[in-house]
């Protein structure tokens, strides 16, 4: 079983739409959680960390549900520039990162 | 500028010819790691290092070697590359380890013929 699973998409949405991605993880001892953004074959970049209480950064909201072992990312008022692949990342043992295979988002005019 | 520098950006080689991909960071990070990215599989960790002279296997270490003789450098060595090592490789570093933001190099696209 994969450590982290994501719906690969693609999610095709119009500008201004709200879109949500989910990610599930298998190890209940996972300690830290992140969303990274990756543009086509470029290096991933941190979008936001995910905290137990949930957190927001502008149009982006991340939630963590430890009981059900999933993480979510909500993007409001989608922009064309949000088109990318979103990677869910979890860590455990303080030394290993586990990446989901990514969810592709296409925002269309 | 704070960055992770990875070279080369593209590399084409033949089976069995030893190669090294270099990775250097200028942020005094203790943690460095290597990943390969393949379609549908996401990024998978090859090796990581918590500090100088401390390295450990990730999930897919077979066919790779690393060394950490200096804090800033973490080269990836393929002693005898094979076609199944054709992939996009990323080096990354963070201040102290998992749980912190990873800074990535710009990637190396390796093709083994």
mmCIF file of C-alpha atoms in Angstrom:
data_model
loop_
_atom_site.group_PDB
_atom_site.id
_atom_site.type_symbol
_atom_site.label_atom_id
_atom_site.label_comp_id
_atom_site.label_asym_id
_atom_site.label_seq_id
_atom_site.Cartn_x
_atom_site.Cartn_y
_atom_site.Cartn_z
ATOM 1 C CA UNK A 1 0.000 0.000 0.000
ATOM 2 C CA UNK A 2 1.319 3.453 -0.870
ATOM 3 C CA UNK A 3 2.245 5.731 2.015
ATOM 4 C CA UNK A 4 0.372 8.650 0.458
ATOM 5 C CA UNK A 5 -2.436 8.464 -2.074
ATOM 6 C CA UNK A 6 -3.908 11.221 -4.168
ATOM 7 C CA UNK A 7 -6.455 11.406 -6.963
ATOM 8 C CA UNK A 8 -4.281 12.146 -10.034
ATOM 9 C CA UNK A 9 -7.002 14.223 -11.708
ATOM 10 C CA UNK A 10 -6.872 16.228 -13.838
ATOM 11 C CA UNK A 11 -9.307 18.626 -12.279
ATOM 12 C CA UNK A 12 -10.465 21.013 -15.000
ATOM 13 C CA UNK A 13 -12.141 24.088 -13.518
ATOM 14 C CA UNK A 14 -13.078 27.562 -14.754
ATOM 15 C CA UNK A 15 -11.451 30.679 -13.367
ATOM 16 C CA UNK A 16 -13.084 31.750 -10.144
ATOM 17 C CA UNK A 17 -14.149 28.250 -9.155
ATOM 18 C CA UNK A 18 -13.499 26.632 -5.806
ATOM 19 C CA UNK A 19 -11.721 23.295 -5.970
ATOM 20 C CA UNK A 20 -10.749 20.793 -3.278
ATOM 21 C CA UNK A 21 -8.186 18.017 -3.243
ATOM 22 C CA UNK A 22 -7.875 15.214 -0.752
ATOM 23 C CA UNK A 23 -4.966 13.032 0.153
ATOM 24 C CA UNK A 24 -4.866 9.977 2.414
ATOM 25 C CA UNK A 25 -1.876 8.608 4.293
ATOM 26 C CA UNK A 26 -1.330 5.128 5.669
ATOM 27 C CA UNK A 27 0.938 5.616 8.665
ATOM 28 C CA UNK A 28 -0.901 6.816 11.742
ATOM 29 C CA UNK A 29 2.442 7.875 13.256
ATOM 30 C CA UNK A 30 2.982 10.493 10.551
ATOM 31 C CA UNK A 31 4.123 13.724 12.134
ATOM 32 C CA UNK A 32 4.192 16.567 9.643
ATOM 33 C CA UNK A 33 2.068 17.377 6.636
ATOM 34 C CA UNK A 34 2.550 19.672 3.675
ATOM 35 C CA UNK A 35 1.202 20.682 0.307
ATOM 36 C CA UNK A 36 3.756 21.396 -2.408
ATOM 37 C CA UNK A 37 3.119 22.795 -5.840
ATOM 38 C CA UNK A 38 4.983 21.569 -8.916
ATOM 39 C CA UNK A 39 4.896 23.183 -12.329
ATOM 40 C CA UNK A 40 5.603 20.930 -15.292
ATOM 41 C CA UNK A 41 8.861 19.039 -14.566
ATOM 42 C CA UNK A 42 10.180 21.834 -12.380
ATOM 43 C CA UNK A 43 11.195 21.597 -8.765
ATOM 44 C CA UNK A 44 8.413 21.322 -6.182
ATOM 45 C CA UNK A 45 7.864 24.374 -4.026
ATOM 46 C CA UNK A 46 6.218 24.534 -0.635
ATOM 47 C CA UNK A 47 2.670 25.845 -0.825
ATOM 48 C CA UNK A 48 1.794 25.461 2.827
ATOM 49 C CA UNK A 49 2.265 23.352 5.903
ATOM 50 C CA UNK A 50 -0.816 21.671 7.333
ATOM 51 C CA UNK A 51 -1.567 22.023 11.015
ATOM 52 C CA UNK A 52 -3.950 20.016 13.183
ATOM 53 C CA UNK A 53 -6.221 22.989 13.700
ATOM 54 C CA UNK A 54 -6.351 23.756 9.989
ATOM 55 C CA UNK A 55 -4.779 26.806 8.446
ATOM 56 C CA UNK A 56 -5.370 29.360 5.752
ATOM 57 C CA UNK A 57 -3.090 31.361 3.495
ATOM 58 C CA UNK A 58 -4.996 33.755 1.296
ATOM 59 C CA UNK A 59 -7.136 31.727 -1.084
ATOM 60 C CA UNK A 60 -5.729 28.427 0.166
ATOM 61 C CA UNK A 61 -7.035 26.446 3.137
ATOM 62 C CA UNK A 62 -5.543 23.216 4.409
ATOM 63 C CA UNK A 63 -7.139 20.760 6.817
ATOM 64 C CA UNK A 64 -5.841 17.697 8.616
ATOM 65 C CA UNK A 65 -7.995 14.876 9.920
ATOM 66 C CA UNK A 66 -5.796 12.569 11.956
ATOM 67 C CA UNK A 67 -8.603 10.201 12.889
ATOM 68 C CA UNK A 68 -9.380 9.471 9.241
ATOM 69 C CA UNK A 69 -5.807 10.016 8.086
ATOM 70 C CA UNK A 70 -6.482 12.496 5.352
ATOM 71 C CA UNK A 71 -5.380 15.970 4.388
ATOM 72 C CA UNK A 72 -7.278 18.398 2.223
ATOM 73 C CA UNK A 73 -6.480 21.512 0.229
ATOM 74 C CA UNK A 74 -9.152 24.009 -0.778
ATOM 75 C CA UNK A 75 -8.465 26.663 -3.387
ATOM 76 C CA UNK A 76 -10.984 29.487 -3.660
ATOM 77 C CA UNK A 77 -11.376 31.875 -6.584
ATOM 78 C CA UNK A 78 -9.064 29.849 -8.827
ATOM 79 C CA UNK A 79 -6.649 31.766 -11.048
ATOM 80 C CA UNK A 80 -5.068 30.653 -14.307
ATOM 81 C CA UNK A 81 -1.747 30.755 -12.477
ATOM 82 C CA UNK A 82 -2.975 28.062 -10.065
ATOM 83 C CA UNK A 83 -2.676 25.493 -12.867
ATOM 84 C CA UNK A 84 -0.068 23.031 -11.624
ATOM 85 C CA UNK A 85 0.315 19.670 -9.922
ATOM 86 C CA UNK A 86 -0.276 19.655 -6.174
ATOM 87 C CA UNK A 87 1.731 17.204 -4.119
ATOM 88 C CA UNK A 88 0.682 15.963 -0.725
ATOM 89 C CA UNK A 89 3.651 15.227 1.562
ATOM 90 C CA UNK A 90 3.815 13.507 4.942
ATOM 91 C CA UNK A 91 6.767 12.716 7.153
ATOM 92 C CA UNK A 92 7.534 10.373 9.982
ATOM 93 C CA UNK A 93 10.579 9.482 12.005
ATOM 94 C CA UNK A 94 11.735 13.074 11.452
ATOM 95 C CA UNK A 95 13.912 11.997 8.556
ATOM 96 C CA UNK A 96 11.800 10.649 5.709
ATOM 97 C CA UNK A 97 9.453 12.468 3.409
ATOM 98 C CA UNK A 98 6.710 10.630 1.549
ATOM 99 C CA UNK A 99 5.189 12.255 -1.508
ATOM 100 C CA UNK A 100 1.895 11.543 -3.165
ATOM 101 C CA UNK A 101 1.974 11.207 -6.937
ATOM 102 C CA UNK A 102 0.202 14.543 -7.284
ATOM 103 C CA UNK A 103 -3.128 15.966 -8.387
ATOM 104 C CA UNK A 104 -3.134 17.947 -11.595
ATOM 105 C CA UNK A 105 -5.196 21.145 -11.739
ATOM 106 C CA UNK A 106 -6.072 22.946 -14.962
ATOM 107 C CA UNK A 107 -7.760 26.322 -14.525
ATOM 108 C CA UNK A 108 -9.372 27.497 -17.744
ATOM 109 C CA UNK A 109 -10.466 31.003 -18.799
ATOM 110 C CA UNK B 1 20.686 34.038 -2.679
ATOM 111 C CA UNK B 2 19.672 30.950 -0.704
ATOM 112 C CA UNK B 3 19.587 28.013 -3.049
ATOM 113 C CA UNK B 4 20.226 24.375 -3.826
ATOM 114 C CA UNK B 5 22.402 23.977 -6.907
ATOM 115 C CA UNK B 6 22.167 20.743 -8.812
ATOM 116 C CA UNK B 7 24.198 19.807 -11.896
ATOM 117 C CA UNK B 8 23.915 18.854 -14.637
ATOM 118 C CA UNK B 9 20.392 19.786 -15.714
ATOM 119 C CA UNK B 10 20.321 17.137 -18.446
ATOM 120 C CA UNK B 11 22.468 14.034 -18.789
ATOM 121 C CA UNK B 12 22.459 11.302 -21.412
ATOM 122 C CA UNK B 13 24.707 8.335 -20.817
ATOM 123 C CA UNK B 14 25.107 4.675 -21.670
ATOM 124 C CA UNK B 15 24.592 1.603 -19.539
ATOM 125 C CA UNK B 16 27.460 0.941 -17.169
ATOM 126 C CA UNK B 17 29.240 4.282 -17.423
ATOM 127 C CA UNK B 18 29.706 5.711 -13.933
ATOM 128 C CA UNK B 19 28.277 9.163 -13.333
ATOM 129 C CA UNK B 20 27.884 11.691 -10.547
ATOM 130 C CA UNK B 21 25.163 14.283 -10.087
ATOM 131 C CA UNK B 22 26.282 17.097 -7.844
ATOM 132 C CA UNK B 23 24.202 18.921 -5.255
ATOM 133 C CA UNK B 24 25.258 21.873 -3.157
ATOM 134 C CA UNK B 25 23.354 24.126 -0.743
ATOM 135 C CA UNK B 26 24.411 27.462 0.718
ATOM 136 C CA UNK B 27 21.968 27.629 3.629
ATOM 137 C CA UNK B 28 23.958 25.643 6.204
ATOM 138 C CA UNK B 29 21.241 22.996 6.205
ATOM 139 C CA UNK B 30 21.904 19.804 8.104
ATOM 140 C CA UNK B 31 19.443 17.617 6.176
ATOM 141 C CA UNK B 32 19.912 16.741 2.513
ATOM 142 C CA UNK B 33 18.171 14.154 0.391
ATOM 143 C CA UNK B 34 17.801 12.767 -3.125
ATOM 144 C CA UNK B 35 14.585 11.832 -4.927
ATOM 145 C CA UNK B 36 13.638 10.387 -8.238
ATOM 146 C CA UNK B 37 10.373 11.228 -9.955
ATOM 147 C CA UNK B 38 8.681 8.876 -12.375
ATOM 148 C CA UNK B 39 5.255 9.263 -14.019
ATOM 149 C CA UNK B 40 2.470 7.974 -11.792
ATOM 150 C CA UNK B 41 4.835 7.230 -8.923
ATOM 151 C CA UNK B 42 5.555 10.661 -7.545
ATOM 152 C CA UNK B 43 8.812 11.517 -5.840
ATOM 153 C CA UNK B 44 10.537 8.640 -4.097
ATOM 154 C CA UNK B 45 13.363 9.130 -1.652
ATOM 155 C CA UNK B 46 16.673 7.508 -2.629
ATOM 156 C CA UNK B 47 19.008 8.507 0.195
ATOM 157 C CA UNK B 48 19.096 11.149 2.876
ATOM 158 C CA UNK B 49 21.668 12.617 5.219
ATOM 159 C CA UNK B 50 21.054 14.110 8.628
ATOM 160 C CA UNK B 51 24.546 15.619 8.861
ATOM 161 C CA UNK B 52 28.156 15.241 7.740
ATOM 162 C CA UNK B 53 29.168 11.577 7.471
ATOM 163 C CA UNK B 54 25.620 10.471 8.361
ATOM 164 C CA UNK B 55 23.676 8.946 5.481
ATOM 165 C CA UNK B 56 20.818 6.486 5.302
ATOM 166 C CA UNK B 57 18.726 4.692 2.742
ATOM 167 C CA UNK B 58 15.400 5.944 1.554
ATOM 168 C CA UNK B 59 12.829 3.819 -0.212
ATOM 169 C CA UNK B 60 14.658 3.163 -3.488
ATOM 170 C CA UNK B 61 18.438 3.088 -2.771
ATOM 171 C CA UNK B 62 19.390 0.172 -5.028
ATOM 172 C CA UNK B 63 21.939 1.164 -7.667
ATOM 173 C CA UNK B 64 22.837 4.477 -6.013
ATOM 174 C CA UNK B 65 25.532 5.738 -3.672
ATOM 175 C CA UNK B 66 25.898 9.009 -1.814
ATOM 176 C CA UNK B 67 28.474 10.700 0.357
ATOM 177 C CA UNK B 68 28.391 13.645 2.756
ATOM 178 C CA UNK B 69 31.958 14.711 3.410
ATOM 179 C CA UNK B 70 31.057 18.383 3.737
ATOM 180 C CA UNK B 71 27.879 19.937 5.028
ATOM 181 C CA UNK B 72 27.089 21.782 1.827
ATOM 182 C CA UNK B 73 27.588 18.938 -0.701
ATOM 183 C CA UNK B 74 25.667 15.727 -1.233
ATOM 184 C CA UNK B 75 26.552 14.069 -4.554
ATOM 185 C CA UNK B 76 24.560 11.181 -6.016
ATOM 186 C CA UNK B 77 26.668 8.472 -7.642
ATOM 187 C CA UNK B 78 25.511 5.852 -10.097
ATOM 188 C CA UNK B 79 28.350 3.331 -10.316
ATOM 189 C CA UNK B 80 26.832 1.332 -13.177
ATOM 190 C CA UNK B 81 23.733 3.053 -14.536
ATOM 191 C CA UNK B 82 20.988 0.986 -16.119
ATOM 192 C CA UNK B 83 18.026 2.035 -18.290
ATOM 193 C CA UNK B 84 15.601 1.655 -15.348
ATOM 194 C CA UNK B 85 17.420 4.563 -13.703
ATOM 195 C CA UNK B 86 16.230 6.888 -16.435
ATOM 196 C CA UNK B 87 14.288 9.444 -14.429
ATOM 197 C CA UNK B 88 14.024 13.025 -13.190
ATOM 198 C CA UNK B 89 16.175 13.487 -10.090
ATOM 199 C CA UNK B 90 15.867 16.158 -7.423
ATOM 200 C CA UNK B 91 18.165 17.078 -4.582
ATOM 201 C CA UNK B 92 16.627 18.861 -1.595
ATOM 202 C CA UNK B 93 17.692 20.228 1.758
ATOM 203 C CA UNK B 94 16.085 21.452 4.939
ATOM 204 C CA UNK B 95 17.407 23.038 8.099
ATOM 205 C CA UNK B 96 17.159 20.047 10.381
ATOM 206 C CA UNK B 97 15.081 17.308 8.798
ATOM 207 C CA UNK B 98 11.626 16.081 8.011
ATOM 208 C CA UNK B 99 9.062 18.383 9.508
ATOM 209 C CA UNK B 100 10.586 21.446 7.894
ATOM 210 C CA UNK B 101 10.355 23.077 4.508
ATOM 211 C CA UNK B 102 12.327 21.337 1.780
ATOM 212 C CA UNK B 103 14.301 23.456 -0.659
ATOM 213 C CA UNK B 104 14.757 21.729 -4.006
ATOM 214 C CA UNK B 105 17.358 21.936 -6.711
ATOM 215 C CA UNK B 106 16.132 22.493 -10.251
ATOM 216 C CA UNK B 107 16.366 18.810 -11.162
ATOM 217 C CA UNK B 108 18.445 16.540 -13.379
ATOM 218 C CA UNK B 109 16.824 14.678 -16.246
ATOM 219 C CA UNK B 110 18.875 11.506 -16.690
ATOM 220 C CA UNK B 111 18.556 9.205 -19.671
ATOM 221 C CA UNK B 112 20.449 5.898 -19.645
ATOM 222 C CA UNK B 113 20.635 4.264 -23.062
#
